[in-house]
GROMACS .gro file of C-alpha atoms in nm:
model
  108
    1UNK     CA    1  -3.347   2.018   0.057
    2UNK     CA    2  -3.469   2.330   0.230
    3UNK     CA    3  -3.485   2.656   0.034
    4UNK     CA    4  -3.218   2.896   0.122
    5UNK     CA    5  -3.319   3.254   0.205
    6UNK     CA    6  -3.049   3.446   0.018
    7UNK     CA    7  -3.160   3.763   0.181
    8UNK     CA    8  -3.101   3.640   0.538
    9UNK     CA    9  -2.822   3.384   0.521
   10UNK     CA   10  -2.689   3.273   0.858
   11UNK     CA   11  -2.399   3.055   0.955
   12UNK     CA   12  -2.606   2.751   1.035
   13UNK     CA   13  -2.767   2.772   0.685
   14UNK     CA   14  -2.416   2.789   0.528
   15UNK     CA   15  -2.292   2.505   0.738
   16UNK     CA   16  -2.588   2.290   0.626
   17UNK     CA   17  -2.536   2.371   0.268
   18UNK     CA   18  -2.162   2.283   0.303
   19UNK     CA   19  -2.250   1.958   0.470
   20UNK     CA   20  -2.485   1.874   0.175
   21UNK     CA   21  -2.232   1.976  -0.084
   22UNK     CA   22  -1.908   1.831   0.068
   23UNK     CA   23  -1.981   1.486   0.200
   24UNK     CA   24  -1.780   1.267   0.416
   25UNK     CA   25  -1.751   0.881   0.409
   26UNK     CA   26  -1.832   0.688   0.726
   27UNK     CA   27  -1.725   0.324   0.771
   28UNK     CA   28  -1.805   0.152   1.100
   29UNK     CA   29  -1.821   0.483   1.282
   30UNK     CA   30  -1.501   0.622   1.135
   31UNK     CA   31  -1.557   0.948   0.956
   32UNK     CA   32  -1.325   1.003   0.660
   33UNK     CA   33  -1.364   1.382   0.588
   34UNK     CA   34  -1.361   1.497   0.224
   35UNK     CA   35  -1.062   1.702   0.122
   36UNK     CA   36  -1.264   2.028   0.123
   37UNK     CA   37  -1.334   1.948   0.493
   38UNK     CA   38  -0.979   1.918   0.614
   39UNK     CA   39  -0.732   2.185   0.709
   40UNK     CA   40  -0.496   2.365   0.476
   41UNK     CA   41  -0.204   2.181   0.633
   42UNK     CA   42  -0.375   1.848   0.572
   43UNK     CA   43  -0.454   1.929   0.215
   44UNK     CA   44  -0.086   2.025   0.160
   45UNK     CA   45   0.018   1.694   0.324
   46UNK     CA   46  -0.227   1.512   0.083
   47UNK     CA   47  -0.047   1.680  -0.215
   48UNK     CA   48   0.285   1.563  -0.075
   49UNK     CA   49   0.165   1.207  -0.044
   50UNK     CA   50   0.012   1.210  -0.394
   51UNK     CA   51   0.344   1.352  -0.533
   52UNK     CA   52   0.543   1.082  -0.352
   53UNK     CA   53   0.309   0.815  -0.495
   54UNK     CA   54   0.339   0.946  -0.847
   55UNK     CA   55   0.709   0.945  -0.813
   56UNK     CA   56   0.699   0.589  -0.703
   57UNK     CA   57   0.827   0.669  -0.360
   58UNK     CA   58   0.558   0.469  -0.168
   59UNK     CA   59   0.374   0.149  -0.209
   60UNK     CA   60   0.010   0.176  -0.305
   61UNK     CA   61  -0.107   0.025   0.027
   62UNK     CA   62   0.120   0.262   0.219
   63UNK     CA   63  -0.030   0.560   0.020
   64UNK     CA   64  -0.388   0.441   0.078
   65UNK     CA   65  -0.333   0.400   0.450
   66UNK     CA   66  -0.162   0.738   0.482
   67UNK     CA   67  -0.441   0.918   0.294
   68UNK     CA   68  -0.709   0.752   0.503
   69UNK     CA   69  -0.531   0.833   0.833
   70UNK     CA   70  -0.489   1.191   0.712
   71UNK     CA   71  -0.859   1.250   0.651
   72UNK     CA   72  -0.990   1.039   0.950
   73UNK     CA   73  -1.161   1.231   1.216
   74UNK     CA   74  -1.074   0.985   1.492
   75UNK     CA   75  -0.724   0.869   1.428
   76UNK     CA   76  -0.732   0.586   1.687
   77UNK     CA   77  -1.056   0.440   1.541
   78UNK     CA   78  -0.917   0.471   1.192
   79UNK     CA   79  -0.598   0.299   1.284
   80UNK     CA   80  -0.788   0.011   1.436
   81UNK     CA   81  -1.009  -0.023   1.124
   82UNK     CA   82  -0.699  -0.011   0.894
   83UNK     CA   83  -0.520  -0.262   1.118
   84UNK     CA   84  -0.812  -0.496   1.065
   85UNK     CA   85  -0.794  -0.450   0.692
   86UNK     CA   86  -0.420  -0.512   0.707
   87UNK     CA   87  -0.231  -0.517   0.374
   88UNK     CA   88  -0.532  -0.628   0.171
   89UNK     CA   89  -0.477  -0.405  -0.127
   90UNK     CA   90  -0.813  -0.494  -0.280
   91UNK     CA   91  -1.008  -0.377   0.028
   92UNK     CA   92  -0.790  -0.070   0.070
   93UNK     CA   93  -0.841   0.017  -0.302
   94UNK     CA   94  -1.212  -0.027  -0.262
   95UNK     CA   95  -1.228   0.188   0.053
   96UNK     CA   96  -1.026   0.465  -0.113
   97UNK     CA   97  -1.230   0.445  -0.433
   98UNK     CA   98  -1.553   0.477  -0.224
   99UNK     CA   99  -1.398   0.766  -0.039
  100UNK     CA  100  -1.318   0.963  -0.354
  101UNK     CA  101  -1.656   0.885  -0.508
  102UNK     CA  102  -1.846   0.988  -0.201
  103UNK     CA  103  -1.646   1.300  -0.119
  104UNK     CA  104  -1.625   1.429  -0.472
  105UNK     CA  105  -1.671   1.804  -0.478
  106UNK     CA  106  -2.013   1.913  -0.599
  107UNK     CA  107  -2.193   1.589  -0.523
  108UNK     CA  108  -2.502   1.629  -0.313
   0.00000   0.00000   0.00000
């Protein structure tokens, strides 16, 4: 990692540091953005999805698919990937687990 000149920070250096700190997960070209990299509205939607799941208002596969679609950069490509996975809960669980491991705040 390049040393940061704290006396002369610029936006490019800040972006590079953020990219190192807040990772995304990419699967077959589909970028799943970390929760720190999505908009405020998308984070609020994630909170709603999580609350509904905790309350038992959604199936686990539905929750996984909704979360992955929410954080996907390219919705059409993500939908195609998820359609290929289908309702395979084990694969969806693995993908979501990898997503949260990879995008965990503070990992670099």
